[in-house]
Structures are given as C-alpha cells and as structure tokens.
Amino acid sequence: MRIGIVCYPTYGGSGVVATELGLALAAKGHQVHFITYKRPARLTHFRDNVFFHEVNTEEYPLFDYTPYDTTLTSKLVDVVKYEKLDLLHVHYAIPHATVAYLAKQILASEGIHIPVITTLHGTDITLIGSDRSFAPVVAFSINQSDGVTAVSEHLRQQTCSQLKIHKDIEVIYNFIDFSRFSRTNKEHFRMAIAPHGEKILVHTSNFRKVKRIEDVIQTFAIVLKEIPAKLLLVGDGPERPNMERLCREMGLFEHVRFLGKQDAIEEILAVADLFIIPSAKESFGLAALEAMACEVPVISSNAGGLPEVNINGVTGFLSEIGDVKSLAQNSLLLLQNPEMLQTFRQNALTQAKRFDISYILPKYEAYYEKILSKFAPVAKTQKEIIPT
Ligand code: GMT
C-alpha cells in the first residue's frame, strides 16, 4: 500500500506516534511518504520504503502569518498525484484533517479519489479543538474524513461529547516498540546522576501548562524531605523558565536536573525508579507507556486516558489532578518498599506488553483495508488517469 502520513515533526506525542507507525509500516513493505514542514524528530536514518516530502513556505511581506495550510494542501495534491498514494493518514486534526479535506476536493476535481483517515491525539480535541475559534472547522473536517481513529476510549468519548460528530470513531491505542524501549543496564549513568544511591524520579514532556510540572516539583520536594532523591526533567517548552525559577526559589536546584530535549529517552528511563506525569489533560500518555516498557512504575493523575494505561495499585498509582500530597504519598509508598516497587516494575512491563507494536500495527492495517475497500471502485480511476 502507498500511504501518505501528515503529522507534526516535533517531539510531541502525535508526531512520535505518526513517525513510529510509518516506519513500522515501511518495515512491513508498505511505501510510506511523510509530508510535513521539517524532518520528523524520530526519522533519523535512511530506511527502505520511506520518503520525506518537505513543505516549504514562502515568506512574503504581506503575510504576518505564512499560510502553511495552503502550501501543505498543494504539497498533498502533488504527492498524492505523482506518488500514486492509496490513502492519506493525517495525525492531529488541526489543521491536518482540514487540509486533507481540501486536498481531497482538489484531487476529486481532477478525477482522483483518495480516502483520508484522521487520527485524533488529544489536545486537538480537548484543549484547542473544542475552543469556539476552531470547533466548527474541526468538527466539519472530522466528519468529512473517511475514517477516524482516537488513541483512547476516553478521547473517543470526549470527541463525541464536545463536538457535533456523526462519524464512528475507532479506538486504536498508541503502541510501544520493545526493540527500542526495554530496560537496559546503565549503571554508570545512574552513578553519575545519583552517586549516593538516591532514588531517581523522571518526568518527560513538552513543558506546557497542561502537564502541571509544578506538581512534579512540589511532589518531589515532599519526597526529598523523607528520602535522598534526584529528579530528572526531560524536554523543553514554554514552562521551562518558570519551572527553573520555582526550583531555585524552593532551594531544590542541586537535586533537580533539567536535561532538555533528548533523543535516547530509553537510556534515561533505564535508571529511573519512578515516572511522574500529573497532567491536567492527557488523552493517552505515551510517555507513561514508554516508562512502563522500561519497567518504571507510574505516578500519575487520573486525567483523560491515563487510567487506560496506568492501572491504579498495579502498575503505579493515580491521584486527583493537583493533589500533590497524594502524588507524594504514593511515590513514597513505592520508593520505601523495595519489594512492592519490584512487583510494580514487573506489572508495568506486563501492562506495557498489551500495547506492543506487533499487536497494534495490524489493527491500523486492518482499518486501512476497511476504509480502502469502500474506495475500491474509484481507486482504479487514479491509476487510469495518471500513466506510470
Ligand atoms: O501533549 C503532548 O505531549 C503532545 C501531544 C501531541 O499531540 O503531540 O500529545 C497527545 O498525543 C499523544 C500521542 O497520541 C498522547 O500520548 C498524549 O496523551 C496527548 N496529549 C494530551 O492529550 C495532553
């Protein structure tokens, strides 16, 4: 199958999922074309069957905002036409579902029919998508997609309750690639971070307000009063300067390391005792799944789809959003009970295996087939129109 994947190329979860999915599809023999404004962060090496089409936006004095949607649409039209794509899979509704709809209309006017699948990732619905300034366009574009998937049951429900959606939404969970995410021995790294046997807590995110990193820091401060510990904060984003200031004000700076954006996140997770993710909203929590695959129990809020990933009292603990006391108590419960921590480590791994890519990938392939089968008669049309 020839598949076009549109996503954000940044370190955000939706771009990571889209890229890993594309690479896995390519490894199975599909031809995958990534179409975005920059090389996706996880597209690091040459791979057979993988193509990258960069969308260039022209600056022009009239534009305060360069119209990326327009240039992306034109690029989609070209790539679908000349690479003879069978389907477009767009990740994150804004603006990708809308752009795909427009490209599809333009192509249809030339007699080329291509199905569009939109995968909803979270904030495209729960944060900005349901804002009045976006909602009508987002709802329309989702309804116009030929197939729609959501990364958790919670997100599926939220989408139907927050927007006027009359499409069936299929839940296909995010996945983990165990060939990359599994616990490895990084004792030298642990010694460098925690030379006196301190416990290591890790948080990774894109440092936006919705991640509530101040709760991570407040939780850590309570833990630190009871046991020697270190906190590793991985990632970068708008909240980082505020969080650095908070650490300085709380006198925590020598116990907290801001590591910035990291590619080899599995090496950091390899030395972690706990992963902490207290988000206000979280449709799935891919970062938590990555931690669990590396045998790290998860201390999280009960927001969104997190309870579908982190099982309370089994793989970690869930607290109400903003309940720092509870987050700290749960952290200490595990960190002060080595046997319990070990059991939770094993449980986290067992739960992560439910999301193994080898199990989730066929679900996407089956869904593609289902949507494509509705297009079978028109799909021939393109091959007739465009000579090989
Ligand atoms: O919030 C992020 O970390 C980025 C955001 C994105 O779309 O890039 O992540 C969303 O998609 C991820 C992949 O499906 C999910 O694991 C995250 O839970 C989701 N984030 C939120 O819902 C806040």
PDB file of N, CA and C in Angstrom, residues 11 34 46 122 156 181 191-192 198 282 288 299 336 349 380:
ATOM      1  N   TYR A  11       8.809  17.047  18.768  1.00  0.00           N
ATOM      2  CA  TYR A  11       8.941  15.991  19.770  1.00  0.00           C
ATOM      3  C   TYR A  11       7.603  15.602  20.406  1.00  0.00           C
ATOM      4  N   PHE A  34       6.159  10.639   4.241  1.00  0.00           N
ATOM      5  CA  PHE A  34       5.895  11.647   5.275  1.00  0.00           C
ATOM      6  C   PHE A  34       5.843  13.018   4.615  1.00  0.00           C
ATOM      7  N   PHE A  46      18.297   6.561   7.086  1.00  0.00           N
ATOM      8  CA  PHE A  46      17.713   6.090   5.829  1.00  0.00           C
ATOM      9  C   PHE A  46      16.998   4.767   6.080  1.00  0.00           C
ATOM     10  N   GLY A 122      -5.537  14.175  21.051  1.00  0.00           N
ATOM     11  CA  GLY A 122      -5.802  14.681  22.404  1.00  0.00           C
ATOM     12  C   GLY A 122      -6.113  16.154  22.408  1.00  0.00           C
ATOM     13  N   ARG A 156     -12.175   9.161  22.525  1.00  0.00           N
ATOM     14  CA  ARG A 156     -13.326   8.917  21.636  1.00  0.00           C
ATOM     15  C   ARG A 156     -14.588   9.554  22.249  1.00  0.00           C
ATOM     16  N   PHE A 181      12.418   0.252  23.431  1.00  0.00           N
ATOM     17  CA  PHE A 181      12.106   0.546  24.830  1.00  0.00           C
ATOM     18  C   PHE A 181      12.088  -0.725  25.663  1.00  0.00           C
ATOM     19  N   MET A 191      25.193   6.072  38.431  1.00  0.00           N
ATOM     20  CA  MET A 191      26.239   6.546  39.358  1.00  0.00           C
ATOM     21  C   MET A 191      26.516   8.035  39.167  1.00  0.00           C
ATOM     22  N   ALA A 192      26.445   8.469  37.914  1.00  0.00           N
ATOM     23  CA  ALA A 192      26.729   9.883  37.630  1.00  0.00           C
ATOM     24  C   ALA A 192      25.599  10.776  38.165  1.00  0.00           C
ATOM     25  N   GLU A 198      20.769   7.637  45.662  1.00  0.00           N
ATOM     26  CA  GLU A 198      19.488   8.348  45.725  1.00  0.00           C
ATOM     27  C   GLU A 198      18.482   7.711  44.764  1.00  0.00           C
ATOM     28  N   GLU A 282      -4.739  14.453  29.459  1.00  0.00           N
ATOM     29  CA  GLU A 282      -3.802  13.515  28.821  1.00  0.00           C
ATOM     30  C   GLU A 282      -4.649  12.447  28.139  1.00  0.00           C
ATOM     31  N   ALA A 288       4.167   7.812  29.576  1.00  0.00           N
ATOM     32  CA  ALA A 288       3.982   6.843  30.666  1.00  0.00           C
ATOM     33  C   ALA A 288       4.179   5.423  30.146  1.00  0.00           C
ATOM     34  N   ILE A 299       3.519   7.262  38.515  1.00  0.00           N
ATOM     35  CA  ILE A 299       2.739   8.063  39.459  1.00  0.00           C
ATOM     36  C   ILE A 299       2.069   9.128  38.609  1.00  0.00           C
ATOM     37  N   GLN A 336       9.801   3.482  49.298  1.00  0.00           N
ATOM     38  CA  GLN A 336      10.237   2.985  50.610  1.00  0.00           C
ATOM     39  C   GLN A 336       9.958   1.492  50.796  1.00  0.00           C
ATOM     40  N   LEU A 349       5.684  -3.663  33.193  1.00  0.00           N
ATOM     41  CA  LEU A 349       6.155  -4.304  31.956  1.00  0.00           C
ATOM     42  C   LEU A 349       5.036  -5.168  31.345  1.00  0.00           C
ATOM     43  N   LYS A 380      -9.330   2.729  -8.747  1.00  0.00           N
ATOM     44  CA  LYS A 380      -8.828   2.368 -10.079  1.00  0.00           C
ATOM     45  C   LYS A 380      -8.681   3.614 -10.947  1.00  0.00           C
TER      46      LYS A 380
END
